[in-house]
Coordinates of N, CA and C in Angstrom, one line a residue:
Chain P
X1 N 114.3 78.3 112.8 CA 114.4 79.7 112.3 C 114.4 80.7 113.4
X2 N 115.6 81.3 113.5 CA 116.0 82.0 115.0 C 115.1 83.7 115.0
X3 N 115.0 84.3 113.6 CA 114.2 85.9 113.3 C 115.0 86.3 114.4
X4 N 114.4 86.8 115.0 CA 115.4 88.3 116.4 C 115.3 87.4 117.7
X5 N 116.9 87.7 117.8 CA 117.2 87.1 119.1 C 118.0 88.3 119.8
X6 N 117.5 88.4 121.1 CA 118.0 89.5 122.4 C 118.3 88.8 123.1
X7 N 120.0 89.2 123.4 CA 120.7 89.1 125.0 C 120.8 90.1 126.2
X8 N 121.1 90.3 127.1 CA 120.6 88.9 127.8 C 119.0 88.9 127.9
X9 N 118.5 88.2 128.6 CA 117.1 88.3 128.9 C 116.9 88.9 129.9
X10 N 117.7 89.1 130.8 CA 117.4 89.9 132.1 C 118.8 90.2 132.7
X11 N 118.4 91.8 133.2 CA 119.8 92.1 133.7 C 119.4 93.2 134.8
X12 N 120.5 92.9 136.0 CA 120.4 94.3 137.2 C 121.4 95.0 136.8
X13 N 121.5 96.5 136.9 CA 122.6 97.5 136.6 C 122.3 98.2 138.0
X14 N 123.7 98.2 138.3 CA 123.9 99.4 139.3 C 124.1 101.0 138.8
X15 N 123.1 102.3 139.3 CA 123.3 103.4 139.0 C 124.7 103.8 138.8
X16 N 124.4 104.1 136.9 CA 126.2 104.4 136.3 C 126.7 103.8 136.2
X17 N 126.0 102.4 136.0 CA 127.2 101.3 135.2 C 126.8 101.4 133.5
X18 N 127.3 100.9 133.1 CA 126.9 101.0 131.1 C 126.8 99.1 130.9
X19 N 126.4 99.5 130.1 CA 126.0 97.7 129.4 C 125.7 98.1 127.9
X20 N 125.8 97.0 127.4 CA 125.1 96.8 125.9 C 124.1 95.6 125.7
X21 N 123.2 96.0 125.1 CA 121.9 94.9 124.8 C 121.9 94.3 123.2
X22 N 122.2 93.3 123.0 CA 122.6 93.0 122.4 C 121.0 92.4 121.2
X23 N 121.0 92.2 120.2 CA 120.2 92.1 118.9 C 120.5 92.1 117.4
X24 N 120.0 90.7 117.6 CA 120.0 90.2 115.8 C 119.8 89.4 115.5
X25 N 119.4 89.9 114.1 CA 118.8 88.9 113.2 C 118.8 88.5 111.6
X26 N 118.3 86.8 111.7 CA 118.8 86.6 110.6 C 118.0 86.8 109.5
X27 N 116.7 87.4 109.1 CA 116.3 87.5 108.2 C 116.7 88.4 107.4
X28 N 117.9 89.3 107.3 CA 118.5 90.0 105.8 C 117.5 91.4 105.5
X29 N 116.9 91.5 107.0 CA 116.3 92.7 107.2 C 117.3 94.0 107.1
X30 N 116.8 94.9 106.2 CA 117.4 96.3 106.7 C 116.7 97.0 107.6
X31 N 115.5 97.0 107.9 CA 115.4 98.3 109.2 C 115.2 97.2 110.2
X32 N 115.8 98.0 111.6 CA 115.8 97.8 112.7 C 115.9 98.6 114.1
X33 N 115.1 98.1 114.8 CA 114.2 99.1 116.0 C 114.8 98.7 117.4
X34 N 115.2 99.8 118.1 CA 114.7 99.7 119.7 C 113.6 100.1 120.3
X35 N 113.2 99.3 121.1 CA 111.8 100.5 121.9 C 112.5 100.1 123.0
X36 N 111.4 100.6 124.0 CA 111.3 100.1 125.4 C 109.6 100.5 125.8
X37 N 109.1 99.3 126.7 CA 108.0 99.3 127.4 C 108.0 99.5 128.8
X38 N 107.8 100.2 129.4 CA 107.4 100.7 130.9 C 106.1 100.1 131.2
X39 N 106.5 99.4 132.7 CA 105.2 98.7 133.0 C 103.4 99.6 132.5
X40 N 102.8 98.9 132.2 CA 101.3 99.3 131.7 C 101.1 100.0 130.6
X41 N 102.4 100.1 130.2 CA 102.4 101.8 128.5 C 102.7 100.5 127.3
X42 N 102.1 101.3 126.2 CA 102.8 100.8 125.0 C 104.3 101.1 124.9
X43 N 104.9 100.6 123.8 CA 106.3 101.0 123.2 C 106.8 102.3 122.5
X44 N 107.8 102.8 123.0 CA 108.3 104.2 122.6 C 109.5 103.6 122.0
X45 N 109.7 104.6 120.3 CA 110.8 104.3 119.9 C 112.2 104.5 120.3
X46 N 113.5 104.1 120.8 CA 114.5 104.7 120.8 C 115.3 105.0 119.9
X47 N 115.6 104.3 119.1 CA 116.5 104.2 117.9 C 115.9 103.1 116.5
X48 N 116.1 103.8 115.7 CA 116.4 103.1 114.7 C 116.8 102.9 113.1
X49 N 117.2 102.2 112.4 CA 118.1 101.9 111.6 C 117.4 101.2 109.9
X50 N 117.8 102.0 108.8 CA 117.5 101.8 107.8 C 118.5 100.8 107.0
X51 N 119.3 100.9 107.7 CA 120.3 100.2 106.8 C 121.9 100.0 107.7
X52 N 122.4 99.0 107.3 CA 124.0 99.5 107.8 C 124.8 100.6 107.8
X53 N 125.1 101.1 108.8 CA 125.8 102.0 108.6 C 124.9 103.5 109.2
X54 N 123.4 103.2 109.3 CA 122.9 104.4 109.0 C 121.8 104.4 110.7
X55 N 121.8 105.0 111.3 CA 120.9 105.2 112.5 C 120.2 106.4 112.8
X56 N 119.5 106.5 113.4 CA 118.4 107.5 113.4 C 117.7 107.7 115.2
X57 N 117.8 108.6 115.4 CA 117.0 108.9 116.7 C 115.2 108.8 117.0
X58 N 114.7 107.6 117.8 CA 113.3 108.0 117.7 C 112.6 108.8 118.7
X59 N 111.6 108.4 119.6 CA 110.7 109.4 120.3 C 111.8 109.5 122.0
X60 N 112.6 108.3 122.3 CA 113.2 108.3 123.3 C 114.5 108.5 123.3
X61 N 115.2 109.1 122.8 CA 117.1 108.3 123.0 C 117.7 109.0 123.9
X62 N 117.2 109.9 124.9 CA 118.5 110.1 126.0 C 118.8 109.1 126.3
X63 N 120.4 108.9 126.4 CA 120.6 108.1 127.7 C 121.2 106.9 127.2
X64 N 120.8 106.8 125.6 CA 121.3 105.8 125.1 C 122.1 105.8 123.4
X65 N 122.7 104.8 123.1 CA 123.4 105.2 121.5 C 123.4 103.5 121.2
X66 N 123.6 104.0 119.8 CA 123.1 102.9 119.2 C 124.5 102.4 118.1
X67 N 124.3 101.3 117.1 CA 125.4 101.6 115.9 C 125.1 100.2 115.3
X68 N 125.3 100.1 114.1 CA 124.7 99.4 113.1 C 125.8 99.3 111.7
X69 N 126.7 98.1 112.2 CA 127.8 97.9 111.4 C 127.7 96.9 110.5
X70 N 126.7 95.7 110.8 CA 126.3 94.5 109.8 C 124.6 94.9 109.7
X71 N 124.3 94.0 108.5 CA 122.7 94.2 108.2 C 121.9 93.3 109.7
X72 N 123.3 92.4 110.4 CA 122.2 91.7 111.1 C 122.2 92.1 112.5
X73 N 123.0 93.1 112.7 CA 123.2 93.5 114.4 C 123.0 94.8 114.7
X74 N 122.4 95.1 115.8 CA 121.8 96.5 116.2 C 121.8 96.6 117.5
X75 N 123.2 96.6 118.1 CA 123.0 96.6 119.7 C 122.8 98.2 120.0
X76 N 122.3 98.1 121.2 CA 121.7 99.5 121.8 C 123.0 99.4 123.2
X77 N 123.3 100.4 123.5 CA 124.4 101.0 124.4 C 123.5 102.1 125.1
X78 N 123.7 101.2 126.4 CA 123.3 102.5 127.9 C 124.1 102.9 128.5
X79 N 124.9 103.7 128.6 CA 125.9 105.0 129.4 C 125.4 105.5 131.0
X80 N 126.2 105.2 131.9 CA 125.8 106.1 133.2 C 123.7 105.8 133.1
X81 N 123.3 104.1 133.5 CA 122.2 103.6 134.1 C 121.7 104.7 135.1
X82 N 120.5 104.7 134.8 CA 119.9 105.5 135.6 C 118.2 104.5 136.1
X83 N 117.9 104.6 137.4 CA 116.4 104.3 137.5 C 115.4 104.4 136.4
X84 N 115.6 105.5 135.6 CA 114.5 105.7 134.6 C 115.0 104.8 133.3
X85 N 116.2 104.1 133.2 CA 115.8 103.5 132.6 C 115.2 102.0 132.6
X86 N 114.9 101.5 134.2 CA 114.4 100.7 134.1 C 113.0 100.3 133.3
X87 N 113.1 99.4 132.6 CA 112.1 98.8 131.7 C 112.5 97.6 130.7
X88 N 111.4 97.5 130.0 CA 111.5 96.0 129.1 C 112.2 96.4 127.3
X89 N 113.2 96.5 127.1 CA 113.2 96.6 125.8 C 113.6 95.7 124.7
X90 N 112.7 96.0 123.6 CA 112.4 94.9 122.6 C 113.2 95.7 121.0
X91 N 113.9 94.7 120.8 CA 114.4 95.0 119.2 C 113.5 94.0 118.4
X92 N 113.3 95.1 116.9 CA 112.5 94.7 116.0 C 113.6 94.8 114.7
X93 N 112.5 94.0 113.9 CA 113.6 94.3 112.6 C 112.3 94.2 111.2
X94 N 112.2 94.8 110.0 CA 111.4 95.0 109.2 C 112.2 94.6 107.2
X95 N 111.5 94.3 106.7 CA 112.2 94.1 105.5 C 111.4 95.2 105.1
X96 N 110.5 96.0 105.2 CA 109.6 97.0 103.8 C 109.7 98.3 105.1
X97 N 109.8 98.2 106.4 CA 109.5 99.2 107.3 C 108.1 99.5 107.8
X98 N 107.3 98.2 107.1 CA 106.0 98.5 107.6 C 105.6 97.2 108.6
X99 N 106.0 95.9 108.2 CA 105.3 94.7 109.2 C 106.7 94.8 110.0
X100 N 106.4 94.8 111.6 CA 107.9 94.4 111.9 C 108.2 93.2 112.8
X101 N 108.7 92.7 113.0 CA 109.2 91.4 113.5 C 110.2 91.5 115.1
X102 N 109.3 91.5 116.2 CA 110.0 91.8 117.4 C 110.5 90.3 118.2
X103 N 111.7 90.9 118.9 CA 112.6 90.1 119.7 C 112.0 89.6 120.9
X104 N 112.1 88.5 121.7 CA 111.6 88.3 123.5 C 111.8 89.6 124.4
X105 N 112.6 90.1 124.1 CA 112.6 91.1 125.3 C 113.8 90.9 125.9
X106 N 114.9 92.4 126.4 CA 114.9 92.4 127.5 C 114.9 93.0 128.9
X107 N 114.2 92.3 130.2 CA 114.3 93.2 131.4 C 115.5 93.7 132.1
X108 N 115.4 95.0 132.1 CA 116.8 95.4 133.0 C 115.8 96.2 134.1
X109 N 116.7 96.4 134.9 CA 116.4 96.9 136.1 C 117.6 97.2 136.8
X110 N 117.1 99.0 137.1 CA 118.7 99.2 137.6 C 118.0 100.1 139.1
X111 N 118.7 99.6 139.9 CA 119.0 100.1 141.6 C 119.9 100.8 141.5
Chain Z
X1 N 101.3 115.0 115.2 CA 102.0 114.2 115.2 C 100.9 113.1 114.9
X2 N 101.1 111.7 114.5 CA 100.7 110.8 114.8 C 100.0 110.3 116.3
X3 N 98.9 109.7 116.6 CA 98.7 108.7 118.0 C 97.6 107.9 117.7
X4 N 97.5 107.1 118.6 CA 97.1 106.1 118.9 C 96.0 105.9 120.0
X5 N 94.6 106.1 119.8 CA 94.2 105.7 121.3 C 93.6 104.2 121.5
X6 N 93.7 103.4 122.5 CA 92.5 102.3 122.3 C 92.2 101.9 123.5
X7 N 91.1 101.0 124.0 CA 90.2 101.0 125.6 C 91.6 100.7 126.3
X8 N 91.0 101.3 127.8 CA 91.9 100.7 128.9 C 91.1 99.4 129.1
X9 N 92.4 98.7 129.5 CA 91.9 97.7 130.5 C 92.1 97.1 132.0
X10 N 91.8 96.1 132.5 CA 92.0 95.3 131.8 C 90.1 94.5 131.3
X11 N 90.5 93.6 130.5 CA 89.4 93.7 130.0 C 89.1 92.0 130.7
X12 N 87.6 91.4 131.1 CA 87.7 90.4 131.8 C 86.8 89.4 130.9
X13 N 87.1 88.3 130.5 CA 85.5 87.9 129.9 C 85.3 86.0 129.8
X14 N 84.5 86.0 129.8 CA 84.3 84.3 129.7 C 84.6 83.5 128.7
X15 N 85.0 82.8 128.6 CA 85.5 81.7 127.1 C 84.1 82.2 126.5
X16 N 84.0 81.9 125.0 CA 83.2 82.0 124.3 C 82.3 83.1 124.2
X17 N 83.0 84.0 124.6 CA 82.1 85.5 124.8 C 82.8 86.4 123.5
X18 N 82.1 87.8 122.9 CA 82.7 88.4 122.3 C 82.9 89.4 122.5
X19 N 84.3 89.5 121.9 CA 85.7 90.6 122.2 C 85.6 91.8 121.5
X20 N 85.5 92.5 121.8 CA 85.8 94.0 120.9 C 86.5 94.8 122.2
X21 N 87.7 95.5 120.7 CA 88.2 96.4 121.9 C 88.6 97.8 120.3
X22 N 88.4 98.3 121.0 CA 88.1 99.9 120.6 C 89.7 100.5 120.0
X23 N 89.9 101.2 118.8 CA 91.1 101.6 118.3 C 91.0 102.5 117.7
X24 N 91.3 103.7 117.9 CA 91.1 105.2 117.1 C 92.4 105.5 116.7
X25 N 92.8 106.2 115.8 CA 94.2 107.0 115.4 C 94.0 108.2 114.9
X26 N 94.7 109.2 114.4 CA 95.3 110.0 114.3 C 96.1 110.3 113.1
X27 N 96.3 110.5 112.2 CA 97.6 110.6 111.6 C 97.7 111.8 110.2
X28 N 98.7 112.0 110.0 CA 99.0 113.7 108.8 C 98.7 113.2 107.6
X29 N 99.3 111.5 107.3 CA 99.2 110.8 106.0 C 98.4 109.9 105.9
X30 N 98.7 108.8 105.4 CA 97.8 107.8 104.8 C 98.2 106.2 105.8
X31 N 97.8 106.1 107.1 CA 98.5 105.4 107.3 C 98.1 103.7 107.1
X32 N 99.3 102.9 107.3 CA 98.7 101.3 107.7 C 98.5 100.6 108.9
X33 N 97.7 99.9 109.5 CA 97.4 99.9 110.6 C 97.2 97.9 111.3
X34 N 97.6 97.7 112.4 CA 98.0 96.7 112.9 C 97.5 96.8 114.2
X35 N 97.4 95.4 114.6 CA 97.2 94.7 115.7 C 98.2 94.1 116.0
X36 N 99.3 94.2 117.2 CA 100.4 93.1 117.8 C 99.3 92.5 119.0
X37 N 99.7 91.3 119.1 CA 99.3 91.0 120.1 C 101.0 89.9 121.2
X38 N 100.4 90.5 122.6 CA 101.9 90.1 123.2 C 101.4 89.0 124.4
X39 N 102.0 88.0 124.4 CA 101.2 87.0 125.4 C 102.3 86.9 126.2
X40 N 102.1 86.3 127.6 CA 102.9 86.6 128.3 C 103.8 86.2 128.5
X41 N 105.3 87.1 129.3 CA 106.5 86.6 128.7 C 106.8 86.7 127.6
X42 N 106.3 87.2 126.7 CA 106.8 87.1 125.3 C 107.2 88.5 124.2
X43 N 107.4 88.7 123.2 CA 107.6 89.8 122.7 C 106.3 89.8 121.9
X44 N 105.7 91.0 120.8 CA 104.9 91.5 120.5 C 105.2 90.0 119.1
X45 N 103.7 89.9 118.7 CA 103.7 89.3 117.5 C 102.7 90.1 116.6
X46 N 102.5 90.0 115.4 CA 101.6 91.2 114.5 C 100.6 90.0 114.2
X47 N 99.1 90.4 114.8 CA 98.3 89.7 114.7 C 97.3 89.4 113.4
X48 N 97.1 91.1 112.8 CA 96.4 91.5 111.9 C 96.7 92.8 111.1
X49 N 96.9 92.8 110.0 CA 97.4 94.3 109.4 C 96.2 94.8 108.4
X50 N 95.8 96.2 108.0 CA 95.3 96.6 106.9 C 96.2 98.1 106.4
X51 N 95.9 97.7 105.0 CA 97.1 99.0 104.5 C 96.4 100.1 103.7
X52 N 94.7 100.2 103.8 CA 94.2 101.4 103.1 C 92.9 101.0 103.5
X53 N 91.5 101.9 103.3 CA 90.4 102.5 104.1 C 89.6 101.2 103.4
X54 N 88.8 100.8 104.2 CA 87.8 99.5 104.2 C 88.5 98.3 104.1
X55 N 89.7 97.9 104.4 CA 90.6 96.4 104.4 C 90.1 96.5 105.4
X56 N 89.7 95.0 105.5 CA 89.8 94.1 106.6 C 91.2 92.9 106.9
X57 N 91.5 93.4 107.8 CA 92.8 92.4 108.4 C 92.0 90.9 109.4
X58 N 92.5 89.9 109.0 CA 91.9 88.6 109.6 C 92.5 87.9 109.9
X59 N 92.8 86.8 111.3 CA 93.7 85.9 111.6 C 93.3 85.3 112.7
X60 N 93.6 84.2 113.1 CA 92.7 83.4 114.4 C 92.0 84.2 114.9
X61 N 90.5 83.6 113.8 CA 89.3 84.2 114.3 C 89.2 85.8 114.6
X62 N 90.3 86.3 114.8 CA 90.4 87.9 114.9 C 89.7 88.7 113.9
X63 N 89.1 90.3 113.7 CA 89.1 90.6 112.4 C 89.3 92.3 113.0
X64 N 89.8 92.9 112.2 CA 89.4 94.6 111.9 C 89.4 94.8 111.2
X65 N 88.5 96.3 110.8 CA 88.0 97.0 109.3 C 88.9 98.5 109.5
X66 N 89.3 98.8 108.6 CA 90.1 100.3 108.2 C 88.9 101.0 107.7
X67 N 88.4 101.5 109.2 CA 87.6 102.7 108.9 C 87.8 104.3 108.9
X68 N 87.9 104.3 107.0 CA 88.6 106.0 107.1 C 88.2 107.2 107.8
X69 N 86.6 106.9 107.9 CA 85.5 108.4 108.2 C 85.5 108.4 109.8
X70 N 85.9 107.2 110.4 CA 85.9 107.3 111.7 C 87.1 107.1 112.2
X71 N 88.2 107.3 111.8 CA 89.7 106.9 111.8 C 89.9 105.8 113.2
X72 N 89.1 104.4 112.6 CA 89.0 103.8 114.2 C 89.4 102.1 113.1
X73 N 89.7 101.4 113.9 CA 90.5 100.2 113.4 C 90.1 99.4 114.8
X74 N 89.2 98.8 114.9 CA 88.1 98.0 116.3 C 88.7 96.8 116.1
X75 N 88.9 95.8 116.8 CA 89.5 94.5 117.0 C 88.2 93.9 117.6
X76 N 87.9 92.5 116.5 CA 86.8 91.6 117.2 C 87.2 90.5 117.0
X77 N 86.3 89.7 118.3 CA 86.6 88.4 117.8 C 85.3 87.6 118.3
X78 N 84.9 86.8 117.7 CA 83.3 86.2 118.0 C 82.9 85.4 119.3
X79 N 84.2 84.6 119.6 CA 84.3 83.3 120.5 C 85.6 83.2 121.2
X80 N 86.2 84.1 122.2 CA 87.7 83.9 122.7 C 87.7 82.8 123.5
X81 N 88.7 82.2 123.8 CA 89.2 81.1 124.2 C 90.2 81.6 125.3
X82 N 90.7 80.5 126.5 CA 90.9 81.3 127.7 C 92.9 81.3 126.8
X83 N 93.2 81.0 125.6 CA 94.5 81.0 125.3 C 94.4 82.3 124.5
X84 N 93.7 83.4 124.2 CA 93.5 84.7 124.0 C 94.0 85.7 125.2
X85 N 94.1 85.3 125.9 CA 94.3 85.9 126.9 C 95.8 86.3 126.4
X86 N 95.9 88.1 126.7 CA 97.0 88.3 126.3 C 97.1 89.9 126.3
X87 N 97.9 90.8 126.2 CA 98.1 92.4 125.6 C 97.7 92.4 123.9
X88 N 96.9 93.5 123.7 CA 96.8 93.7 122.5 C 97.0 95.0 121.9
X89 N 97.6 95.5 121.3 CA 98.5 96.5 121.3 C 97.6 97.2 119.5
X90 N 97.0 98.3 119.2 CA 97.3 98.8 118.0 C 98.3 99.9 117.8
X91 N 98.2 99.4 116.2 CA 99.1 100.4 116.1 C 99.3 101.3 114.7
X92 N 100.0 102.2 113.8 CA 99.3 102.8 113.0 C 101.2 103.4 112.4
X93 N 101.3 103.0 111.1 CA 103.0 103.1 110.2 C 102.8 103.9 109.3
X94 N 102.8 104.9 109.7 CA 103.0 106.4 108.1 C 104.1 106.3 107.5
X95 N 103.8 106.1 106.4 CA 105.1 106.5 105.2 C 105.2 107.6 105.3
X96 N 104.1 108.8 105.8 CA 105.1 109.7 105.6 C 106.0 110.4 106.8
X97 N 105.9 109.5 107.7 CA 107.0 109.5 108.8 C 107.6 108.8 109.2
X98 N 108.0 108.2 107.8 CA 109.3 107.2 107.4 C 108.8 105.7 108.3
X99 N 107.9 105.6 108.0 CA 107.1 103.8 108.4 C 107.6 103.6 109.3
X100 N 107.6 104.3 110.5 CA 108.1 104.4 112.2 C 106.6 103.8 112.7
X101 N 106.5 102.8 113.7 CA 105.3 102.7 113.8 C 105.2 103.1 115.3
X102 N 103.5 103.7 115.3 CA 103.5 104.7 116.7 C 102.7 103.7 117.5
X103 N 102.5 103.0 118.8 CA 101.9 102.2 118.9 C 100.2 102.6 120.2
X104 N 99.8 102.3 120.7 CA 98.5 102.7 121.4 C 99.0 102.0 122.7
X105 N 98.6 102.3 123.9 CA 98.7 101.8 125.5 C 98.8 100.6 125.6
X106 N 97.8 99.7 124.8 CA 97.5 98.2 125.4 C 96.4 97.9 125.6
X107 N 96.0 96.6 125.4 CA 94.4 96.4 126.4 C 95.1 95.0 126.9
X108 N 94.6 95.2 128.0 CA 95.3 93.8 128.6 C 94.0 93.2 128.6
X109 N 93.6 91.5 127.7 CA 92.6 90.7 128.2 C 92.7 89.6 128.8
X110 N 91.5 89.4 129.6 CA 91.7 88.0 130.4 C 90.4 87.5 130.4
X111 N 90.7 86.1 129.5 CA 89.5 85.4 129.3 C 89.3 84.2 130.0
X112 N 88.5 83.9 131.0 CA 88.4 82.9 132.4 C 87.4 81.5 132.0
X113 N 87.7 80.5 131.9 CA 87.3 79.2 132.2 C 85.7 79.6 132.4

């Protein structure tokens, strides 16, 4: 039983390159979440998603866009990398919007 | 807005010793309230949940009470084990801010042989 799987698991970006982080899952979840964790902090929301089709801005989203074409994928898109966005981010996914169900992580780190 | 506070740590303790770590919130509505706990290398797992005032949420040996009058949600555990060792994260999902859930700092524990 796979629940949320994140690619890659680790990635270096050079200042201003773009990538996509990739997330999904197979539990037939409709909502689904980006955060990101900064060494020693909890998780802040970036995005997230009630349904296909439908996305929503959370506590973080400069810097980043999101889009949500199947019930089971929710990649997050980084535009022109910046140092600040180095950190750990984790996609979740929720069937009611209340328990949610998070991914391994991924680390990026951009020089 | 919504928040979240709970102890810093990191927190140090001996196999078989007991654990409490401290969790207050905040919130406009009614909220439900959770324990992730994240071991290392890994992503967050939901340890314990309660969804209204005096639940208790329970799960390996873990427990917390949904305390309304003190808006505090305490994480215990009687006897840790050095495989407890881990981040424990609370955290607190308002319906009425569309079941986004706001999470607290962390308490990092480390429980030693």
């Amino acid at each position: 039983n796979a629940g949320v799987t994140q690619t890659p698991k680790f990635r270096i970006l050079k200042i201003g390159q773009s990538m996509t982080l990739q997330c999904a899952q197979d539990m037939n979840h409709n909502y689904m979440y980006w955060y990101r964790q900064d060494p020693g902090m909890g998780l802040k929301l970036i995005y997230y998603s009630v349904g296909a089709g439908i996305t929503d801005k959370g506590e973080v989203p400069n810097g980043y866009n999101v889009s949500r074409s199947t019930t089971e994928d929710f990649p997050l898109r980084l535009e022109l990398a910046a140092p600040s966005q180095t950190s750990v981010y984790f996609c979740a996914s929720s069937s009611t919007g209340e328990t949610q169900y998070f991914g391994p992580g991924t680390r990026l780190l951009v020089l | 807005g919504n928040s979240v506070t709970q102890m810093e740590g990191p927190v140090t303790l001996s196999e078989e010793a007991f654990l409490t770590i401290n969790c207050t919130y905040t919130a406009t509505g009614y909220p439900s309230l959770f324990w992730y706990v994240q071991y290392p290398g890994e992503g967050l797992q939901l340890l314990l949940k309660a969804t209204k005032a005096d639940d208790k949420g329970s799960n390996k040996g873990f427990e917390a009470t949904y305390r309304k009058e003190t808006t505090s949600f305490h994480l215990e555990k009687g006897s840790v084990q050095v495989s407890d060792s881990a981040v424990y994260f609370c955290a607190l999902s308002d319906r009425a801010a569309g079941n986004k859930l706001t999470f607290g700092g962390g308490t990092r524990v480390l429980v030693k042989p």
